[in-house]
Amino acid sequence: MSQMTRTETGLDAIAAMFARAKAENRAAFLPYYPIGFPGYDDSLAAIEAMAAEDVDGFEIGMPFSDPLADGPTVQAATQKALENGITVSRCLDAVRELRARGVRQPMLMMGYLNPILSYGIDRFAHDAHAAGADGLIIPDLPPEEGAIVAAACAREGLGLVFFLAPTSSDERVALVARQATGFIYVVSLTGVTGARDHLPEYLTQFIHRLRAHAGDVPLVLGFGISTPEQAQRLHGLVDGFIAGSAMVKAGAAGTDAVRELARSLRRAR
Amino acid sequence: MSKMQNGSAMPDERGYFGEFGGRFVPETLIPALDELTAAYHEAMADPAFVAEFNQLQATYVGRPTPVTYARRLSETLGGAQIYLKREDLAHTGAHKINNALGQALLAKRMGKRRIVAETGAGQHGVASATVSSLLGLDCHVYMGSVDIARQQPNVFRMKLLGAEVIPVDSGSRTLKDAINEAIRDWVTNVRTTFYLLGSALGPHPYPMIVRDFQSVIGIEAREQIQALAGRLPDVCIACVGGGSNAIGLFHAFRDDEDIELIGVEAGGLGISSGQHAARFADPDIGRPGVLHGTRSFVLQDADGQILNTHSVSAGLDYPSVGPEHAFLRQSERAFYTYATDEEALNALKLLSQTEGIIPALESAHAVAEAIKRAPAMSKDSIILVNLSGRGDKDLDTVMRELHL
């Protein structure tokens, strides 16, 4: 079993990822990539290529028919994945296959709640852990509704990531920090996923406010990040960053484009 | 306060009706929902707000809408006496204006001058555009391109009223996708924008707010039918898409345990065809799930992907249903059935030709259930049907389907 070649799993693997990046004085890079785009094999090849570029971790996208937090790029890609017959089971197969191919980085399953509910929360947490996933990110699950999922994740040692946004009050920052395990996904702006030309001007101030109320839970920034220039600004500010729509656009052009973009974002200093 | 439901025990503080409801939305929107909840409770406790709402309901919407005794329809069917609550006579031609007016007043009170709304049949879009014009708000309506094609008169009305109609080309290009886009707009512009949601669904507090603003339907009807028929009805019937007209009717009768409450879903081409929007009728695909921020019954495939629906009526063409209906069904306080496209069209024709009232295709589903039940009921029994809207908007569709 390839999983045995990983010394840590679940929350421990996520913690080790941040520890390593911190020791290297940089923010961890966690690309998002949806299973099944443009095809199932393509998505595995893209993730494997990024792993070889030493990215720090992955958000493994599971498709949903109604992705209301996503912009046009991810909407179109996950729609294509659905047309390719991608299911929750198939996404777990993909993780298992990636572990078998030697991918060692933390992988967090990212998908909307309904397909996970339909699969069964306990069963999903169990099977995700068994497949080699380390955590779970559900954009339409705020902490107030998170208890049922949190219990299943705790049983399996999986991280359960919650979100913070520019609209979150200081009280909510503290609430989310108490409930999030693994890290907090910080949404950089009010809006949906998608590449933007510029990071928001208030970013530094916003992150400092979160840091003041979030204790030492790692903060990972996402939404709108697509270029090495943007990534450079994030070292020393946040513990990690995510690029999603940009990876998907590269994925449409092929594995080489994904590899190039992953390399440039990982090495931007 | 007399014309609005408020202070009901349901939902609980987290927005749950039993196991249904809640708030399943991205974090960005949670503070906005908290703000809306607080503003709503404040407004409802403010006599000036309630007075302004009631004043506009009387002088602008034209409330109370009457209850009409459908004598010729009842005689034709030869059983129960049928009464119609005439929401079709409200300004803009449907019950949607009750909620749109209430929420728009709330938006103004909250200082949010930009309105986004979704619409299926166009009735909620027209109502939103209307109250935005009345109150000087800037209105943007998301509408699926399939619905735009089949509800042209309403699209033009919205534009004439000064609203922007934004076509939605994703997914099934109907109401479900219009809601997705409206939520994406709201999440992007949340600080300046009020989401004027048109049915008793979505994240808490929307199912509660919409129900309360629509509860005027049942409150009026309860008094009116007693005055007209001398007693309460045996059966109340309403169509159920998201379920706002039904919840508005049912609420005033909820504690009258002898009165049957019946919601009618869209049976489309028949349940076995799979081409329908009957969330409660088809246990293979209609089961509890989460869509658009609330836990309720949802039409979904084995993998939890939301299914496309079909109905001749755009307003019922939606894969989920308001969470309070899921609760009323589970607690067996209300009963849910369906009418097919064909049954609804026949009901529309029969009501037109016996009473001179052309109902909306949505409302025709409720009429169809009355037509099924009345003959088997005694002549001294009473059915109250919520005629939630008028059929002018549907004439194109009806002309294609009915060859006269």
XYZ file of C-alpha atoms in Angstrom:
673
model
C 0.000 0.000 0.000
C 1.346 3.336 -1.074
C -0.246 5.039 1.904
C 2.278 3.304 4.113
C 4.967 5.279 2.358
C 3.405 8.436 3.809
C 4.644 8.901 7.351
C 1.610 11.015 8.348
C -2.031 11.093 7.282
C -5.042 13.292 7.841
C -4.602 16.235 10.192
C -1.008 15.257 10.919
C -0.114 15.376 7.239
C -1.752 18.802 6.907
C 0.142 20.101 9.968
C 3.427 18.725 8.628
C 2.790 20.486 5.311
C 2.485 23.887 7.012
C 5.476 23.175 9.269
C 7.674 22.480 6.284
C 6.558 25.574 4.369
C 7.044 27.697 7.469
C 10.545 26.300 7.966
C 11.274 27.379 4.399
C 9.838 30.829 5.104
C 7.108 30.584 2.524
C 3.387 30.074 2.134
C 2.276 26.585 1.132
C 0.792 26.256 -2.344
C -2.352 24.104 -2.613
C -3.724 23.986 -6.162
C -7.347 23.030 -6.761
C -8.058 20.601 -9.550
C -11.367 18.947 -10.428
C -11.503 15.210 -11.093
C -12.774 14.488 -14.599
C -11.571 17.605 -16.401
C -11.137 17.579 -19.307
C -11.253 13.780 -18.810
C -10.660 11.464 -15.864
C -7.178 10.405 -16.982
C -6.238 14.005 -17.805
C -7.124 15.129 -14.296
C -4.965 12.429 -12.721
C -2.084 13.298 -15.039
C -2.449 16.997 -14.139
C -2.372 16.299 -10.400
C 0.558 13.912 -10.749
C 2.474 16.524 -12.745
C 1.828 19.163 -10.067
C 2.919 16.709 -7.366
C 6.197 16.256 -9.233
C 6.647 20.058 -9.090
C 6.606 19.746 -5.294
C 3.401 21.679 -4.673
C 2.460 21.387 -1.010
C -1.031 19.917 -1.123
C -4.178 19.560 -3.213
C -7.821 20.402 -3.202
C -9.437 17.588 -5.120
C -12.579 18.976 -6.758
C -15.720 16.860 -6.810
C -18.359 18.043 -9.284
C -21.850 19.302 -8.375
C -24.681 20.288 -10.677
C -25.285 23.603 -8.875
C -21.946 25.074 -7.756
C -23.206 28.395 -6.440
C -19.876 29.585 -5.000
C -18.062 29.081 -8.305
C -17.470 31.395 -11.222
C -17.778 30.433 -14.888
C -14.403 28.617 -15.203
C -14.981 26.076 -12.447
C -18.683 25.807 -13.323
C -17.829 24.790 -16.875
C -15.087 22.367 -15.796
C -17.211 20.573 -13.210
C -20.113 20.442 -15.660
C -17.759 18.718 -18.094
C -16.742 16.316 -15.318
C -20.398 15.433 -14.715
C -20.857 14.832 -18.422
C -17.851 12.517 -18.171
C -19.728 10.479 -15.577
C -17.714 11.586 -12.554
C -19.355 10.652 -9.251
C -18.306 10.908 -5.608
C -17.052 7.294 -5.786
C -15.029 8.053 -8.873
C -13.363 10.991 -7.071
C -12.375 8.669 -4.231
C -11.060 6.187 -6.818
C -8.934 9.021 -8.177
C -7.374 9.690 -4.771
C -6.652 5.988 -4.307
C -5.063 5.855 -7.756
C -2.961 8.979 -7.104
C -1.650 7.478 -3.858
C -0.818 4.283 -5.747
C 1.146 6.381 -8.226
C 3.150 7.817 -5.362
C 1.545 11.212 -4.773
C 2.424 11.977 -1.147
C 1.088 15.494 -0.595
C -2.015 16.108 1.530
C -5.222 15.882 -0.473
C -8.435 17.547 0.676
C -11.702 16.596 -0.971
C -13.568 19.728 -2.035
C -17.215 19.545 -2.976
C -20.703 20.830 -2.205
C -22.709 19.204 0.539
C -25.521 17.432 -1.307
C -23.505 14.718 -3.092
C -21.728 14.004 0.215
C -25.055 13.796 2.074
C -26.343 11.505 -0.633
C -23.279 9.263 -0.324
C -23.666 9.288 3.459
C -21.494 11.497 5.642
C -20.039 8.738 7.813
C -19.470 6.475 4.856
C -17.860 9.305 2.925
C -15.468 10.197 5.750
C -14.560 6.535 6.168
C -14.017 5.907 2.456
C -12.153 9.188 1.945
C -9.725 8.296 4.717
C -9.320 4.777 3.361
C -8.626 6.148 -0.133
C -5.876 8.388 1.214
C -7.574 11.765 1.539
C -6.619 13.981 4.466
C -9.434 16.452 4.801
C -12.683 17.891 3.587
C -13.712 21.331 2.283
C -17.426 22.051 1.766
C -18.170 25.593 0.566
C -21.876 25.480 1.467
C -21.299 24.176 4.987
C -20.895 26.999 7.525
C -19.741 26.023 11.040
C -23.290 26.368 12.421
C -24.309 23.385 10.294
C -20.996 21.574 10.535
C -21.527 19.359 13.584
C -22.570 16.189 11.754
C -19.658 16.389 9.352
C -17.211 17.394 12.083
C -17.977 14.249 14.101
C -17.331 11.989 11.109
C -14.099 13.800 10.251
C -12.881 13.599 13.844
C -13.478 9.836 13.876
C -11.348 9.405 10.781
C -8.694 11.941 11.704
C -9.614 14.132 8.719
C -9.329 17.902 8.673
C -12.563 19.854 8.223
C -11.886 23.251 6.703
C -14.278 26.153 7.214
C -14.245 29.520 5.474
C -13.806 33.157 6.413
C -14.667 36.099 4.197
C -14.149 39.865 4.226
C -17.700 40.114 5.613
C -16.929 37.904 8.635
C -17.095 39.774 11.941
C -14.376 39.376 14.572
C -16.760 37.161 16.550
C -17.233 34.877 13.544
C -13.493 34.724 13.000
C -13.115 33.383 16.532
C -16.032 30.958 16.041
C -14.630 29.572 12.801
C -11.149 29.325 14.311
C -12.524 27.201 17.161
C -14.233 24.770 14.776
C -11.889 24.548 11.800
C -9.354 21.754 11.796
C -6.383 21.683 9.434
C -6.705 25.272 8.259
C -9.123 28.092 7.517
C -9.919 28.867 3.888
C -9.837 32.649 3.615
C -11.905 34.003 0.749
C -10.000 37.044 -0.506
C -13.039 38.953 -1.725
C -16.821 38.985 -1.754
C -17.646 36.955 -4.823
C -17.301 33.626 -6.568
C -14.193 31.710 -7.620
C -12.281 32.951 -10.649
C -9.021 34.594 -11.652
C -8.751 38.379 -11.053
C -6.106 40.776 -12.315
C -5.354 42.225 -8.894
C -5.510 41.121 -5.291
C -7.730 43.425 -3.243
C -6.056 46.480 -1.707
C -7.395 45.731 1.763
C -5.753 42.285 1.798
C -2.927 42.907 4.285
C -5.181 44.673 6.752
C -7.848 41.976 6.361
C -5.389 39.148 7.045
C -3.972 40.953 10.068
C -7.491 41.321 11.465
C -8.144 37.604 10.963
C -4.818 36.697 12.519
C -5.627 38.730 15.608
C -8.786 36.696 16.241
C -7.995 33.285 14.740
C -5.206 32.205 17.087
C -2.657 29.968 15.408
C -4.963 28.141 12.977
C -3.263 28.286 9.562
C -4.838 30.755 7.127
C -4.975 29.756 3.473
C -6.016 32.386 0.959
C -8.078 31.598 -2.115
C -10.289 33.230 -4.800
C -8.722 35.298 -7.531
C -5.105 34.102 -7.320
C -3.604 33.143 -10.678
C -0.143 34.651 -11.216
C 3.351 34.322 -9.680
C 3.315 38.089 -9.039
C 0.232 37.676 -6.856
C 1.725 34.622 -5.138
C 4.928 36.512 -4.267
C 2.953 38.983 -2.186
C 1.513 36.205 -0.026
C 4.697 34.832 1.547
C 4.914 36.053 5.109
C 1.283 37.178 4.996
C -0.635 33.868 4.974
C 0.252 30.232 5.670
C -0.876 29.037 2.295
C -2.639 29.965 -0.912
C -4.911 28.288 -3.418
C -5.218 28.694 -7.163
C -8.217 27.046 -8.782
C -9.681 28.631 -11.885
C -6.168 29.340 -13.211
C -5.246 25.643 -12.858
C -8.460 24.654 -14.624
C -7.743 27.028 -17.515
C -4.272 25.533 -17.809
C -5.812 22.057 -17.634
C -7.893 22.848 -20.693
C -4.627 23.461 -22.567
C -3.042 20.225 -21.357
C -0.797 18.680 -18.705
C 2.261 20.674 -19.772
C 0.437 23.940 -19.170
C -0.640 22.746 -15.713
C 2.943 21.734 -14.897
C 4.309 25.116 -16.035
C 1.787 27.116 -14.042
C 2.223 24.960 -10.926
C 5.999 25.398 -11.174
C 5.784 29.164 -11.523
C 3.324 29.519 -8.621
C 5.309 27.153 -6.392
C 8.608 28.920 -7.070
C 7.399 32.497 -6.953
C 9.359 34.129 -4.104
C -50.185 43.204 12.971
C -53.589 41.740 12.255
C -52.821 41.050 8.608
C -49.466 39.371 9.068
C -48.350 36.190 10.696
C -45.573 36.777 13.160
C -44.105 35.137 16.220
C -44.888 31.574 15.132
C -42.985 28.904 17.059
C -41.458 27.730 13.790
C -38.754 27.932 12.674
C -36.350 27.643 15.600
C -33.456 30.074 16.040
C -31.316 28.227 13.523
C -34.074 28.319 10.941
C -35.236 24.734 11.306
C -38.722 23.374 10.822
C -38.143 20.001 12.465
C -35.243 18.535 10.537
C -35.731 20.804 7.504
C -34.413 24.296 6.817
C -31.179 25.750 8.152
C -28.499 27.791 6.425
C -26.258 26.036 3.940
C -24.547 28.928 2.181
C -20.997 30.209 1.747
C -19.533 32.053 4.731
C -19.609 35.386 2.863
C -23.420 35.398 3.094
C -23.801 34.373 6.732
C -23.286 37.902 8.103
C -25.797 39.216 5.544
C -28.354 36.628 6.687
C -27.733 37.581 10.315
C -28.207 41.244 9.419
C -31.416 40.430 7.517
C -32.799 38.384 10.414
C -32.150 41.194 12.879
C -33.571 43.854 10.548
C -36.672 41.757 9.928
C -37.448 41.254 13.608
C -36.861 44.956 14.249
C -39.123 45.967 11.379
C -41.926 43.659 12.449
C -41.764 45.120 15.950
C -42.003 48.649 14.551
C -45.655 49.738 14.219
C -44.666 52.296 11.564
C -43.217 49.586 9.318
C -46.238 47.339 9.702
C -48.587 50.280 9.105
C -46.765 51.240 5.899
C -46.915 47.647 4.670
C -50.628 47.335 5.444
C -51.358 50.737 3.923
C -49.657 49.804 0.641
C -51.344 46.388 0.658
C -54.700 48.207 0.806
C -54.088 51.160 -1.496
C -51.530 49.795 -3.958
C -51.876 46.003 -4.101
C -55.650 46.157 -3.720
C -56.061 43.966 -0.657
C -58.061 42.302 0.588
C -58.503 40.196 -2.520
C -61.970 38.616 -2.564
C -63.059 35.034 -2.126
C -65.319 34.047 -5.033
C -67.902 31.270 -4.919
C -67.391 29.191 -8.081
C -71.069 28.296 -8.563
C -70.998 26.961 -12.112
C -67.805 24.991 -11.599
C -69.265 23.442 -8.427
C -72.528 22.583 -10.211
C -70.671 21.097 -13.150
C -68.704 18.813 -10.851
C -71.807 17.974 -8.800
C -70.157 17.643 -5.396
C -68.351 19.973 -3.014
C -68.854 23.736 -3.188
C -65.703 25.374 -4.516
C -64.484 28.793 -3.408
C -61.549 30.636 -4.896
C -59.179 32.967 -3.041
C -58.552 35.531 -5.738
C -54.833 36.344 -5.579
C -55.095 36.755 -9.352
C -56.801 40.075 -8.598
C -53.843 41.455 -6.644
C -51.810 44.123 -8.434
C -49.442 42.487 -10.969
C -51.716 39.465 -11.132
C -50.399 37.079 -8.513
C -49.712 36.617 -4.812
C -46.000 37.326 -5.381
C -46.529 41.042 -4.763
C -47.295 40.455 -1.038
C -43.789 39.209 -0.350
C -42.055 41.487 -2.852
C -43.612 44.543 -1.214
C -42.647 43.411 2.274
C -39.056 42.604 1.358
C -38.602 45.774 -0.695
C -39.756 47.875 2.257
C -37.249 45.955 4.358
C -34.481 46.596 1.805
C -35.224 50.311 1.866
C -35.224 50.319 5.657
C -31.813 48.572 5.605
C -30.457 51.190 3.208
C -29.883 48.674 0.395
C -30.993 50.254 -2.833
C -29.863 47.534 -5.225
C -32.252 44.580 -5.552
C -31.496 41.201 -7.099
C -34.249 38.675 -7.663
C -34.752 35.391 -9.443
C -37.843 34.487 -11.373
C -39.356 31.405 -12.978
C -42.717 32.277 -14.496
C -41.822 35.931 -14.259
C -44.469 36.746 -11.650
C -41.963 37.307 -8.871
C -39.734 39.225 -11.284
C -42.630 41.464 -12.250
C -43.602 41.930 -8.604
C -39.992 42.807 -7.706
C -39.694 45.215 -10.633
C -43.007 46.793 -9.638
C -42.160 47.432 -5.998
C -38.672 48.604 -6.999
C -40.274 51.162 -9.274
C -42.674 52.160 -6.490
C -39.904 52.594 -3.920
C -37.167 53.901 -6.217
C -34.912 50.831 -5.990
C -32.570 49.491 -8.670
C -33.840 46.043 -9.728
C -31.949 43.207 -11.472
C -33.841 40.008 -12.249
C -32.179 36.709 -13.155
C -34.282 34.487 -15.382
C -33.480 31.214 -17.153
C -33.380 31.536 -20.930
C -35.921 28.699 -21.287
C -38.316 30.667 -19.072
C -37.593 33.904 -20.945
C -38.705 32.186 -24.117
C -41.968 30.898 -22.637
C -42.923 33.969 -20.577
C -42.268 36.809 -23.018
C -45.066 39.110 -21.802
C -43.592 39.116 -18.293
C -40.083 39.788 -19.612
C -41.387 42.858 -21.376
C -43.337 43.973 -18.326
C -40.188 43.820 -16.188
C -38.265 45.906 -18.701
C -41.105 48.384 -18.978
C -41.036 48.734 -15.190
C -37.391 49.703 -15.397
C -35.777 46.444 -14.280
C -32.836 44.752 -15.922
C -33.603 41.150 -16.953
C -30.473 39.007 -17.041
C -30.754 35.744 -19.014
C -29.250 32.646 -17.380
C -27.802 30.048 -19.725
C -26.298 27.609 -17.230
C -27.717 24.214 -16.243
C -31.364 23.654 -17.099
C -31.794 27.397 -17.832
C -34.872 27.589 -15.581
C -35.686 28.772 -12.046
C -33.036 26.644 -10.325
C -30.272 28.212 -12.378
C -31.727 31.703 -11.979
C -31.441 31.227 -8.201
C -27.801 30.090 -8.570
C -26.999 33.253 -10.508
C -28.914 35.518 -8.135
C -26.940 34.046 -5.219
C -23.654 34.534 -7.121
C -24.581 38.170 -7.703
C -25.558 38.587 -4.053
C -22.324 37.040 -2.780
C -20.383 39.461 -5.004
C -22.331 42.612 -4.145
C -23.518 41.640 -0.683
C -22.698 44.924 1.013
C -24.933 47.013 -1.235
C -27.477 44.495 -2.426
C -30.677 43.000 -1.061
C -31.632 39.569 -2.357
C -35.395 39.668 -2.826
C -36.148 35.945 -2.779
C -39.530 35.051 -4.176
C -40.514 31.784 -2.575
C -40.577 30.182 0.871
C -37.194 28.561 0.373
C -33.492 29.387 0.579
C -31.447 29.886 3.744
C -32.968 31.105 7.017
C -34.571 33.641 7.462
C -36.105 33.602 3.962
C -38.612 30.750 4.433
C -39.913 32.514 7.546
C -40.001 36.015 6.026
C -41.749 34.882 2.853
C -44.295 32.869 4.831
C -45.052 35.784 7.125
C -45.530 38.249 4.262
C -47.744 35.723 2.426
C -49.754 34.744 5.505
C -52.179 37.549 4.672
C -53.710 35.175 2.094
C -54.933 32.660 4.657
C -55.778 35.256 7.298
C -58.102 37.066 4.878
C -59.529 33.884 3.365
C -60.400 32.443 6.771
C -62.551 35.478 7.617
C -64.002 35.781 4.129
C -65.171 32.208 3.758
C -66.852 32.319 7.150
C -68.698 35.444 6.090
C -69.621 33.983 2.708
C -70.323 30.308 3.445
C -71.042 30.568 7.142
C -68.268 28.219 8.114
C -64.678 27.130 7.533
C -63.745 24.962 4.550
C -63.208 21.191 4.731
C -60.254 21.294 2.368
C -57.711 23.969 1.388
C -55.813 23.430 -1.849
C -52.828 25.306 -3.266
C -50.166 24.587 -5.867
C -46.602 24.107 -4.615
C -43.478 25.087 -6.514
C -41.258 26.605 -3.861
C -44.494 26.849 -1.944
C -45.081 30.494 -1.009
C -48.746 30.766 -1.958
C -49.469 27.439 -0.284
C -47.702 28.294 2.961
C -49.444 31.682 2.913
C -52.832 29.982 2.684
C -52.107 27.064 5.021
C -50.797 29.003 7.947
C -54.092 30.485 9.067
C -55.654 26.996 9.042
C -52.785 25.088 10.600
C -54.430 24.750 13.987
C -57.815 23.690 12.571
C -56.982 20.017 12.613
C -60.171 18.949 10.835
C -59.292 20.997 7.760
C -57.303 19.094 5.181
C -54.398 21.058 3.692
C -53.390 19.872 0.248
C -50.390 20.993 -1.772
C -50.312 20.192 -5.481
C -46.985 19.674 -7.196
C -46.260 19.662 -10.914
C -46.728 16.142 -12.275
C -45.440 17.200 -15.697
C -45.722 14.354 -18.177
C -46.512 11.890 -15.380
C -44.426 10.534 -12.508
C -43.304 7.402 -14.369
C -41.965 9.586 -17.205
C -39.431 11.172 -14.859
C -40.392 14.486 -16.524
C -41.980 16.306 -13.592
C -41.301 18.500 -10.561
C -43.097 16.376 -7.919
C -40.564 16.243 -5.094
C -42.858 14.321 -2.765
C -44.385 11.914 -5.277
C -41.375 9.992 -6.503
C -39.350 8.447 -3.638
C -36.733 7.081 -6.052
C -35.496 10.580 -6.841
C -37.248 12.889 -4.368
C -35.462 12.647 -1.036
C -34.029 14.934 1.649
C -31.053 16.947 0.505
C -29.579 20.438 0.417
C -30.126 22.893 -2.400
C -30.005 26.691 -2.401
C -29.156 26.953 1.242
C -31.870 24.825 2.799
C -32.427 21.187 3.720
C -35.647 19.907 2.202
C -36.919 17.367 -0.310
C -34.864 17.567 -3.498
C -35.126 15.771 -6.833
C -31.687 14.232 -7.268
C -29.944 11.302 -8.865
C -28.212 8.448 -7.017
C -25.036 10.575 -6.727
C -26.782 13.599 -5.225
C -26.686 15.656 -8.418
C -29.760 17.833 -8.826
C -32.105 16.659 -11.563
C -33.659 18.787 -14.243
C -37.394 19.135 -13.897
C -40.273 19.570 -16.280
C -43.566 21.353 -15.948
C -45.782 23.193 -18.389
C -45.827 25.905 -15.729
C -42.558 27.735 -15.238
C -43.440 28.690 -11.668
C -43.595 25.064 -10.498
C -40.579 23.898 -12.482
C -38.163 23.595 -9.545
C -36.367 20.576 -8.011
C -36.712 21.500 -4.347
C -39.525 22.749 -2.130
C -39.747 25.096 0.838
C -38.548 23.417 4.061
C -41.755 24.125 5.960
C -43.666 22.048 3.411
C -41.255 19.163 3.989
C -41.999 19.542 7.686
C -45.792 19.781 7.226
C -45.686 16.641 5.122
C -43.501 14.720 7.516
C -45.686 15.701 10.462
C -48.723 14.736 8.349
C -50.374 18.114 8.877
C -50.497 18.653 5.123
C -50.856 16.202 2.282
C -49.127 16.567 -1.087
C -50.238 15.297 -4.445
C -49.669 16.330 -8.049
C -51.437 17.280 -11.255
C -49.998 16.561 -14.686
C -49.534 19.158 -17.421
C -52.618 17.786 -19.154
C -54.764 17.910 -16.011
C -53.667 21.483 -15.358
C -54.448 22.578 -18.913
C -57.884 20.958 -18.737
C -58.525 22.646 -15.400
C -57.490 25.986 -16.857
C -59.955 25.517 -19.674
C -62.811 24.370 -17.429
C -62.393 27.258 -14.995
C -62.204 29.723 -17.882
C -65.418 28.390 -19.397
C -67.468 27.949 -16.225
C -66.394 30.991 -14.226
C -64.845 33.458 -16.645
C -61.568 33.268 -14.765
C -58.379 32.336 -16.632
C -55.990 31.017 -13.976
C -52.226 30.924 -14.189
C -50.928 27.502 -15.206
C -49.466 27.176 -11.709
C -52.799 27.848 -10.040
C -54.510 25.522 -12.534
C -52.718 22.642 -10.793
C -54.631 23.467 -7.604
C -57.879 23.770 -9.571
C -57.175 20.341 -11.113
C -57.038 18.770 -7.647
C -60.350 20.412 -6.713
C -61.846 18.990 -9.915
C -60.627 15.505 -8.947
C -61.956 15.672 -5.400
C -65.183 17.639 -5.614
C -67.416 15.016 -7.305
C -66.800 12.472 -4.540
C -67.563 14.986 -1.782
C -71.006 15.867 -0.431
C -72.781 18.996 -1.652
C -72.516 20.665 1.711
C -68.754 20.305 1.870
C -66.449 23.186 0.990
C -63.182 23.340 -0.910
C -61.116 26.530 -0.789
C -58.671 26.848 -3.675
C -55.935 29.446 -3.692
C -56.086 30.969 -7.146
C -52.562 32.272 -6.836
C -52.309 34.070 -10.169
C -53.959 34.948 -13.430
C -53.249 33.273 -16.744
C -52.548 36.178 -19.087
C -48.819 35.458 -18.970
C -49.437 31.858 -20.103
C -51.522 32.514 -23.199
C -48.686 31.654 -25.605
C -48.176 28.269 -23.958
C -51.888 27.600 -23.653
C -52.469 28.493 -27.312
C -49.864 25.937 -28.315
C -51.270 23.210 -26.050
C -55.033 23.697 -26.331
C -56.513 23.734 -29.804
C -59.761 25.659 -29.620
